[in-house]
Amino acid sequence: MKRRSFIKKGAATASFISFGLHGMNTLNNKKNNFMSKHNFNLKYAPHFGMFKNLSGNDLIDQLNFMADEGFTAFEDNGMMKRDISMQNKIGETLAKRNMTMGVFVVDKGGNMANTLAAGKKEHVDIFLDGCKRAVEVAKRVNAKWMTVVPGGYQRNLPIGIQDANVIEALRRGVEIFEPHGLTMVLEPLSDSPDLYLQRSDQTYMICKGVNSPACKILYDIYHLQKTEGHIIRNIDLTWDEIAYFQIGDNPGRKEPTTGEINYKNVFKHIYDKGFTGVLGMEHGNSRKGKNGERAVINAYKTSDDFLK
């Protein structure tokens, strides 16, 4: 063999070995970040940022990671504030990965702002404008449900008057949503005693008063565990008006298995009742980094293992 040919062959061999080692390292990194796809019994919906250490900062990469892990739904409270181009990309990715879009929040200025309980025209107008804009966002991402928080409690008004004000405003909202097959879901919250909507029975009454398929309950298990407890019983009492669930353990508002709520039993109850909608993972991670994100996924696998 000529010396020049020998050198070329040696360089090619070294290059191949180097490429092979790099490829193996890349594959090993992917294996470390991605486990085999899990078949969940229910449609749990993560949100952006929940798995960013495992999937990277790119939002579409995060969506694809969720799908690769077996999650079949997704929610994004801040969708209305995203660029239209990003909304379109999200919608296209969800369709490609056969994922269901969960809730986004109707932009009315914040949970405490522009309260519908006050009966003020300017507050209702802001809410209705948010509903109209939400319809266009829903079309881009193929959403069906939008979160609505009525606003703050009005201490200068009797509760019956506040109830009537809220019902009247929501009836005007459903006039916007009904023609498009969309549903606003009312979320009772535990964040402040100054919020108007706090309990499941109160939300049930409001939905009955609005009397529309476009106005239902978002049953946030974390908030309602704090406010009233009796989760399974109250789910049964308000069942015919529930369209959506959200998840978070208490105390701490982290993933299932980190607090006092027996999510395996709750999930089994919801499953046994025939629920086929979305359960939003509206909570933080109890631990930081990749291990913390993997712990969230494993917590859902454990809590979802209720058919044995």
mmCIF file of C-alpha atoms in Angstrom:
data_model
loop_
_atom_site.group_PDB
_atom_site.id
_atom_site.type_symbol
_atom_site.label_atom_id
_atom_site.label_comp_id
_atom_site.label_asym_id
_atom_site.label_seq_id
_atom_site.Cartn_x
_atom_site.Cartn_y
_atom_site.Cartn_z
ATOM 1 C CA MET A 1 0.000 0.000 0.000
ATOM 2 C CA LYS A 2 1.285 3.479 -0.921
ATOM 3 C CA ARG A 3 1.965 5.830 1.972
ATOM 4 C CA ARG A 4 -0.561 8.441 0.683
ATOM 5 C CA SER A 5 -3.361 5.866 0.427
ATOM 6 C CA PHE A 6 -2.557 4.574 3.891
ATOM 7 C CA ILE A 7 -2.811 8.085 5.369
ATOM 8 C CA LYS A 8 -6.176 8.714 3.631
ATOM 9 C CA LYS A 9 -7.565 5.396 4.867
ATOM 10 C CA GLY A 10 -6.362 6.138 8.386
ATOM 11 C CA ALA A 11 -7.967 9.584 8.365
ATOM 12 C CA ALA A 12 -11.249 8.150 7.055
ATOM 13 C CA THR A 13 -11.251 5.469 9.728
ATOM 14 C CA ALA A 14 -10.608 8.030 12.484
ATOM 15 C CA SER A 15 -13.380 10.229 11.139
ATOM 16 C CA PHE A 16 -15.817 7.297 11.086
ATOM 17 C CA ILE A 17 -14.916 6.344 14.655
ATOM 18 C CA SER A 18 -15.318 9.972 15.785
ATOM 19 C CA PHE A 19 -18.712 10.272 14.056
ATOM 20 C CA GLY A 20 -19.793 6.952 15.519
ATOM 21 C CA LEU A 21 -18.867 7.994 19.027
ATOM 22 C CA HIS A 22 -20.681 11.331 18.588
ATOM 23 C CA GLY A 23 -23.748 9.553 17.257
ATOM 24 C CA MET A 24 -23.712 7.125 20.174
ATOM 25 C CA ASN A 25 -23.415 10.014 22.642
ATOM 26 C CA THR A 26 -26.335 11.815 20.963
ATOM 27 C CA LEU A 27 -28.410 8.647 21.070
ATOM 28 C CA ASN A 28 -27.543 8.089 24.722
ATOM 29 C CA ASN A 29 -28.533 11.670 25.558
ATOM 30 C CA LYS A 30 -31.892 11.163 23.839
ATOM 31 C CA LYS A 31 -32.390 7.898 25.711
ATOM 32 C CA ASN A 32 -31.672 9.673 28.988
ATOM 33 C CA ASN A 33 -34.293 12.344 28.217
ATOM 34 C CA PHE A 34 -36.901 10.162 26.545
ATOM 35 C CA MET A 35 -38.458 6.993 27.910
ATOM 36 C CA SER A 36 -40.849 4.685 26.091
ATOM 37 C CA LYS A 37 -44.257 6.170 25.299
ATOM 38 C CA HIS A 38 -46.823 5.512 28.024
ATOM 39 C CA ASN A 39 -50.485 4.768 27.376
ATOM 40 C CA PHE A 40 -52.421 6.870 29.891
ATOM 41 C CA ASN A 41 -56.062 6.104 30.681
ATOM 42 C CA LEU A 42 -57.030 9.781 30.841
ATOM 43 C CA LYS A 43 -56.121 12.917 28.872
ATOM 44 C CA TYR A 44 -53.641 14.647 31.173
ATOM 45 C CA ALA A 45 -52.505 18.005 29.792
ATOM 46 C CA PRO A 46 -49.061 19.427 30.642
ATOM 47 C CA HIS A 47 -48.166 23.050 29.991
ATOM 48 C CA PHE A 48 -45.164 24.850 28.550
ATOM 49 C CA GLY A 49 -42.134 24.915 30.836
ATOM 50 C CA MET A 50 -43.067 21.761 32.732
ATOM 51 C CA PHE A 51 -40.481 19.637 30.853
ATOM 52 C CA LYS A 52 -38.103 22.275 29.474
ATOM 53 C CA ASN A 53 -34.993 20.675 30.974
ATOM 54 C CA LEU A 54 -35.766 17.391 29.243
ATOM 55 C CA SER A 55 -36.993 18.847 25.958
ATOM 56 C CA GLY A 56 -35.349 22.279 25.599
ATOM 57 C CA ASN A 57 -36.738 25.805 25.506
ATOM 58 C CA ASP A 58 -38.347 25.617 22.064
ATOM 59 C CA LEU A 59 -42.126 25.441 22.524
ATOM 60 C CA ILE A 60 -42.735 23.071 19.626
ATOM 61 C CA ASP A 61 -39.994 20.741 20.889
ATOM 62 C CA GLN A 62 -41.744 20.758 24.261
ATOM 63 C CA LEU A 63 -45.045 19.783 22.628
ATOM 64 C CA ASN A 64 -43.407 16.955 20.724
ATOM 65 C CA PHE A 65 -41.747 15.734 23.916
ATOM 66 C CA MET A 66 -45.125 15.625 25.684
ATOM 67 C CA ALA A 67 -46.566 13.576 22.824
ATOM 68 C CA ASP A 68 -43.547 11.253 22.766
ATOM 69 C CA GLU A 69 -44.050 10.573 26.475
ATOM 70 C CA GLY A 70 -47.677 9.595 25.886
ATOM 71 C CA PHE A 71 -49.563 12.753 26.887
ATOM 72 C CA THR A 72 -52.549 13.246 24.604
ATOM 73 C CA ALA A 73 -53.577 16.772 25.627
ATOM 74 C CA PHE A 74 -52.038 20.156 26.373
ATOM 75 C CA GLU A 75 -53.149 23.433 27.971
ATOM 76 C CA ASP A 76 -51.783 26.959 27.913
ATOM 77 C CA ASN A 77 -53.324 29.676 30.088
ATOM 78 C CA GLY A 78 -51.464 32.412 28.241
ATOM 79 C CA MET A 79 -52.333 31.377 24.678
ATOM 80 C CA MET A 80 -54.186 34.616 23.909
ATOM 81 C CA LYS A 81 -51.013 36.628 24.535
ATOM 82 C CA ARG A 82 -48.886 34.618 22.077
ATOM 83 C CA ASP A 83 -48.080 35.773 18.559
ATOM 84 C CA ILE A 84 -50.507 34.601 15.898
ATOM 85 C CA SER A 85 -47.662 32.805 14.101
ATOM 86 C CA MET A 86 -46.884 30.808 17.245
ATOM 87 C CA GLN A 87 -50.577 30.032 17.808
ATOM 88 C CA ASN A 88 -50.703 28.627 14.284
ATOM 89 C CA LYS A 89 -47.574 26.519 14.851
ATOM 90 C CA ILE A 90 -49.013 25.172 18.096
ATOM 91 C CA GLY A 91 -52.286 24.285 16.389
ATOM 92 C CA GLU A 92 -50.497 22.538 13.536
ATOM 93 C CA THR A 93 -48.304 20.540 15.918
ATOM 94 C CA LEU A 94 -51.247 19.481 18.072
ATOM 95 C CA ALA A 95 -53.082 18.266 14.971
ATOM 96 C CA LYS A 96 -50.020 16.415 13.694
ATOM 97 C CA ARG A 97 -49.466 14.684 17.049
ATOM 98 C CA ASN A 98 -53.178 13.984 17.588
ATOM 99 C CA MET A 99 -53.231 15.965 20.846
ATOM 100 C CA THR A 100 -56.303 17.683 22.297
ATOM 101 C CA MET A 101 -56.023 21.372 23.074
ATOM 102 C CA GLY A 102 -57.135 22.133 26.613
ATOM 103 C CA VAL A 103 -58.031 25.473 28.146
ATOM 104 C CA PHE A 104 -56.607 28.900 27.669
ATOM 105 C CA VAL A 105 -57.743 31.896 29.729
ATOM 106 C CA VAL A 106 -60.154 34.453 28.277
ATOM 107 C CA ASP A 107 -58.330 37.769 28.516
ATOM 108 C CA LYS A 108 -60.450 40.091 30.669
ATOM 109 C CA GLY A 109 -57.665 41.748 32.635
ATOM 110 C CA GLY A 110 -56.847 39.274 35.423
ATOM 111 C CA ASN A 111 -58.646 37.164 38.017
ATOM 112 C CA MET A 112 -59.639 40.069 40.277
ATOM 113 C CA ALA A 113 -60.146 42.689 37.571
ATOM 114 C CA ASN A 114 -63.291 43.855 35.767
ATOM 115 C CA THR A 115 -65.576 41.824 37.980
ATOM 116 C CA LEU A 116 -68.835 40.675 36.457
ATOM 117 C CA ALA A 117 -70.426 40.650 39.921
ATOM 118 C CA ALA A 118 -70.481 44.463 39.992
ATOM 119 C CA GLY A 119 -72.950 44.744 37.114
ATOM 120 C CA LYS A 120 -70.936 47.537 35.490
ATOM 121 C CA LYS A 121 -71.273 47.950 31.730
ATOM 122 C CA GLU A 122 -67.586 48.747 31.254
ATOM 123 C CA HIS A 123 -66.564 45.488 32.962
ATOM 124 C CA VAL A 124 -68.989 43.436 30.885
ATOM 125 C CA ASP A 125 -67.790 45.100 27.690
ATOM 126 C CA ILE A 126 -64.170 44.147 28.447
ATOM 127 C CA PHE A 127 -65.265 40.555 29.123
ATOM 128 C CA LEU A 128 -67.266 40.347 25.886
ATOM 129 C CA ASP A 129 -64.367 41.762 23.890
ATOM 130 C CA GLY A 130 -62.162 39.023 25.377
ATOM 131 C CA CYS A 131 -64.725 36.391 24.368
ATOM 132 C CA LYS A 132 -64.783 37.646 20.781
ATOM 133 C CA ARG A 133 -60.997 37.579 20.531
ATOM 134 C CA ALA A 134 -60.918 34.132 22.164
ATOM 135 C CA VAL A 135 -63.013 32.709 19.313
ATOM 136 C CA GLU A 136 -60.297 33.581 16.795
ATOM 137 C CA VAL A 137 -57.567 32.097 19.000
ATOM 138 C CA ALA A 138 -59.616 28.935 19.486
ATOM 139 C CA LYS A 139 -59.851 28.473 15.724
ATOM 140 C CA ARG A 140 -56.069 28.642 15.336
ATOM 141 C CA VAL A 141 -55.316 26.023 17.986
ATOM 142 C CA ASN A 142 -58.489 23.933 17.643
ATOM 143 C CA ALA A 143 -59.541 24.671 21.224
ATOM 144 C CA LYS A 144 -62.959 23.952 22.685
ATOM 145 C CA TRP A 145 -62.693 25.264 26.268
ATOM 146 C CA MET A 146 -61.732 28.681 27.619
ATOM 147 C CA THR A 147 -61.280 29.524 31.297
ATOM 148 C CA VAL A 148 -63.336 32.381 32.754
ATOM 149 C CA VAL A 149 -62.892 33.812 36.250
ATOM 150 C CA PRO A 150 -65.768 36.258 36.987
ATOM 151 C CA GLY A 151 -63.628 38.535 39.158
ATOM 152 C CA GLY A 152 -63.774 39.975 42.647
ATOM 153 C CA TYR A 153 -66.494 39.824 45.302
ATOM 154 C CA GLN A 154 -68.439 43.047 45.801
ATOM 155 C CA ARG A 155 -68.936 43.654 49.512
ATOM 156 C CA ASN A 156 -71.294 46.563 48.878
ATOM 157 C CA LEU A 157 -73.809 44.331 47.053
ATOM 158 C CA PRO A 158 -76.009 41.470 48.334
ATOM 159 C CA ILE A 159 -74.872 38.080 47.070
ATOM 160 C CA GLY A 160 -78.127 37.518 45.161
ATOM 161 C CA ILE A 161 -77.578 40.709 43.177
ATOM 162 C CA GLN A 162 -74.011 39.648 42.418
ATOM 163 C CA ASP A 163 -75.230 36.227 41.272
ATOM 164 C CA ALA A 164 -77.750 37.853 38.934
ATOM 165 C CA ASN A 165 -75.098 40.197 37.531
ATOM 166 C CA VAL A 166 -72.729 37.322 36.818
ATOM 167 C CA ILE A 167 -75.423 35.172 35.219
ATOM 168 C CA GLU A 168 -76.554 38.020 32.986
ATOM 169 C CA ALA A 169 -72.999 38.769 31.825
ATOM 170 C CA LEU A 170 -72.262 35.093 31.145
ATOM 171 C CA ARG A 171 -75.476 34.743 29.132
ATOM 172 C CA ARG A 172 -74.125 37.423 26.842
ATOM 173 C CA GLY A 173 -70.827 35.564 26.664
ATOM 174 C CA VAL A 174 -72.416 32.298 25.596
ATOM 175 C CA GLU A 175 -74.145 34.121 22.750
ATOM 176 C CA ILE A 176 -70.633 34.622 21.356
ATOM 177 C CA PHE A 177 -69.404 31.074 22.002
ATOM 178 C CA GLU A 178 -72.452 28.929 21.195
ATOM 179 C CA PRO A 179 -72.428 29.432 17.376
ATOM 180 C CA HIS A 180 -68.827 28.153 17.290
ATOM 181 C CA GLY A 181 -69.361 25.118 19.520
ATOM 182 C CA LEU A 182 -67.074 26.596 22.195
ATOM 183 C CA THR A 183 -67.439 26.360 25.967
ATOM 184 C CA MET A 184 -66.369 28.762 28.680
ATOM 185 C CA VAL A 185 -65.481 26.905 31.857
ATOM 186 C CA LEU A 186 -65.912 28.788 35.134
ATOM 187 C CA GLU A 187 -63.132 28.237 37.649
ATOM 188 C CA PRO A 188 -63.761 28.641 41.391
ATOM 189 C CA LEU A 189 -60.496 29.676 43.044
ATOM 190 C CA SER A 190 -59.032 29.577 46.545
ATOM 191 C CA ASP A 191 -56.399 32.284 46.026
ATOM 192 C CA SER A 192 -58.196 35.089 47.856
ATOM 193 C CA PRO A 193 -61.312 35.569 50.002
ATOM 194 C CA ASP A 194 -62.001 38.607 47.814
ATOM 195 C CA LEU A 195 -62.805 36.440 44.771
ATOM 196 C CA TYR A 196 -66.470 36.084 43.857
ATOM 197 C CA LEU A 197 -66.386 32.443 42.707
ATOM 198 C CA GLN A 198 -64.970 29.992 45.257
ATOM 199 C CA ARG A 199 -67.115 26.858 45.612
ATOM 200 C CA SER A 200 -68.336 24.062 43.361
ATOM 201 C CA ASP A 201 -72.000 24.338 44.438
ATOM 202 C CA GLN A 202 -71.961 28.080 43.747
ATOM 203 C CA THR A 203 -70.468 27.457 40.286
ATOM 204 C CA TYR A 204 -73.072 24.769 39.660
ATOM 205 C CA MET A 205 -75.832 27.239 40.480
ATOM 206 C CA ILE A 206 -74.364 29.840 38.120
ATOM 207 C CA CYS A 207 -74.158 27.304 35.278
ATOM 208 C CA LYS A 208 -77.766 26.259 35.849
ATOM 209 C CA GLY A 209 -78.762 29.909 35.746
ATOM 210 C CA VAL A 210 -76.932 30.540 32.464
ATOM 211 C CA ASN A 211 -78.444 27.307 31.122
ATOM 212 C CA SER A 212 -76.181 26.802 28.101
ATOM 213 C CA PRO A 213 -73.802 24.091 26.827
ATOM 214 C CA ALA A 214 -71.344 26.959 26.361
ATOM 215 C CA CYS A 215 -71.042 27.589 30.129
ATOM 216 C CA LYS A 216 -69.758 24.779 32.357
ATOM 217 C CA ILE A 217 -67.544 24.099 35.391
ATOM 218 C CA LEU A 218 -63.773 23.878 35.453
ATOM 219 C CA TYR A 219 -63.330 21.676 38.521
ATOM 220 C CA ASP A 220 -59.840 22.500 39.814
ATOM 221 C CA ILE A 221 -59.173 19.762 42.353
ATOM 222 C CA TYR A 222 -56.377 21.684 44.089
ATOM 223 C CA HIS A 223 -58.446 24.820 44.673
ATOM 224 C CA LEU A 224 -61.575 22.940 45.720
ATOM 225 C CA GLN A 225 -59.678 20.672 48.095
ATOM 226 C CA LYS A 226 -58.513 23.825 49.871
ATOM 227 C CA THR A 227 -61.921 25.504 49.833
ATOM 228 C CA GLU A 228 -64.352 22.695 50.549
ATOM 229 C CA GLY A 229 -62.808 19.187 50.439
ATOM 230 C CA HIS A 230 -65.094 16.176 49.832
ATOM 231 C CA ILE A 231 -63.695 15.989 46.293
ATOM 232 C CA ILE A 232 -65.394 12.816 45.059
ATOM 233 C CA ARG A 233 -68.765 13.656 46.640
ATOM 234 C CA ASN A 234 -68.786 17.154 45.185
ATOM 235 C CA ILE A 235 -67.741 15.885 41.770
ATOM 236 C CA ASP A 236 -70.818 13.645 41.872
ATOM 237 C CA LEU A 237 -73.102 16.479 43.006
ATOM 238 C CA THR A 238 -71.996 18.817 40.222
ATOM 239 C CA TRP A 239 -71.180 16.204 37.577
ATOM 240 C CA ASP A 240 -73.656 17.215 34.878
ATOM 241 C CA GLU A 241 -72.127 20.700 34.697
ATOM 242 C CA ILE A 242 -68.433 19.699 34.767
ATOM 243 C CA ALA A 243 -66.614 19.974 31.441
ATOM 244 C CA TYR A 244 -62.979 20.147 32.520
ATOM 245 C CA PHE A 245 -60.687 19.232 35.420
ATOM 246 C CA GLN A 246 -57.418 20.666 36.648
ATOM 247 C CA ILE A 247 -54.912 18.998 38.924
ATOM 248 C CA GLY A 248 -52.548 19.946 41.732
ATOM 249 C CA ASP A 249 -51.809 18.286 45.049
ATOM 250 C CA ASN A 250 -52.318 20.048 48.369
ATOM 251 C CA PRO A 251 -50.405 21.471 50.152
ATOM 252 C CA GLY A 252 -47.897 22.901 47.706
ATOM 253 C CA ARG A 253 -49.722 22.729 44.370
ATOM 254 C CA LYS A 254 -47.270 20.210 42.932
ATOM 255 C CA GLU A 255 -47.705 16.920 41.087
ATOM 256 C CA PRO A 256 -49.874 14.061 42.416
ATOM 257 C CA THR A 257 -48.318 11.919 45.201
ATOM 258 C CA THR A 258 -46.671 14.958 46.834
ATOM 259 C CA GLY A 259 -49.594 15.933 49.081
ATOM 260 C CA GLU A 260 -52.732 14.676 50.795
ATOM 261 C CA ILE A 261 -55.029 14.024 47.800
ATOM 262 C CA ASN A 262 -55.393 10.381 46.779
ATOM 263 C CA TYR A 263 -55.243 11.072 43.058
ATOM 264 C CA LYS A 264 -55.285 7.419 42.063
ATOM 265 C CA ASN A 265 -58.755 7.107 43.620
ATOM 266 C CA VAL A 266 -59.908 10.447 42.194
ATOM 267 C CA PHE A 267 -58.707 9.573 38.692
ATOM 268 C CA LYS A 268 -60.347 6.155 38.874
ATOM 269 C CA HIS A 269 -63.640 7.752 39.950
ATOM 270 C CA ILE A 270 -63.525 10.236 37.065
ATOM 271 C CA TYR A 271 -62.635 7.438 34.640
ATOM 272 C CA ASP A 272 -65.403 5.152 35.931
ATOM 273 C CA LYS A 273 -67.945 7.941 35.409
ATOM 274 C CA GLY A 274 -67.029 7.953 31.733
ATOM 275 C CA PHE A 275 -65.134 11.229 31.518
ATOM 276 C CA THR A 276 -63.333 11.580 28.172
ATOM 277 C CA GLY A 277 -62.278 15.222 28.423
ATOM 278 C CA VAL A 278 -59.064 16.903 29.518
ATOM 279 C CA LEU A 279 -57.425 17.084 32.946
ATOM 280 C CA GLY A 280 -55.031 20.021 33.018
ATOM 281 C CA MET A 281 -51.771 19.649 34.932
ATOM 282 C CA GLU A 282 -51.946 23.161 36.418
ATOM 283 C CA HIS A 283 -49.257 22.795 39.048
ATOM 284 C CA GLY A 284 -45.536 23.184 39.602
ATOM 285 C CA ASN A 285 -42.831 20.551 39.864
ATOM 286 C CA SER A 286 -41.812 19.512 43.379
ATOM 287 C CA ARG A 287 -38.174 19.123 42.323
ATOM 288 C CA LYS A 288 -35.988 21.056 39.909
ATOM 289 C CA GLY A 289 -34.138 19.886 36.814
ATOM 290 C CA LYS A 290 -34.437 16.801 34.663
ATOM 291 C CA ASN A 291 -34.923 14.479 37.636
ATOM 292 C CA GLY A 292 -37.778 16.635 38.901
ATOM 293 C CA GLU A 293 -39.453 16.611 35.488
ATOM 294 C CA ARG A 294 -39.068 12.860 35.222
ATOM 295 C CA ALA A 295 -40.594 12.599 38.714
ATOM 296 C CA VAL A 296 -43.690 14.455 37.472
ATOM 297 C CA ILE A 297 -44.119 11.994 34.605
ATOM 298 C CA ASN A 298 -43.623 9.033 36.930
ATOM 299 C CA ALA A 299 -46.160 10.465 39.390
ATOM 300 C CA TYR A 300 -48.786 10.484 36.639
ATOM 301 C CA LYS A 301 -47.903 6.953 35.609
ATOM 302 C CA THR A 302 -48.343 5.847 39.213
ATOM 303 C CA SER A 303 -51.595 7.750 39.790
ATOM 304 C CA ASP A 304 -53.012 6.619 36.434
ATOM 305 C CA ASP A 305 -52.381 2.957 37.247
ATOM 306 C CA PHE A 306 -55.860 2.377 38.669
ATOM 307 C CA LEU A 307 -57.241 -0.454 36.520
ATOM 308 C CA LYS A 308 -55.395 -3.341 38.171
#
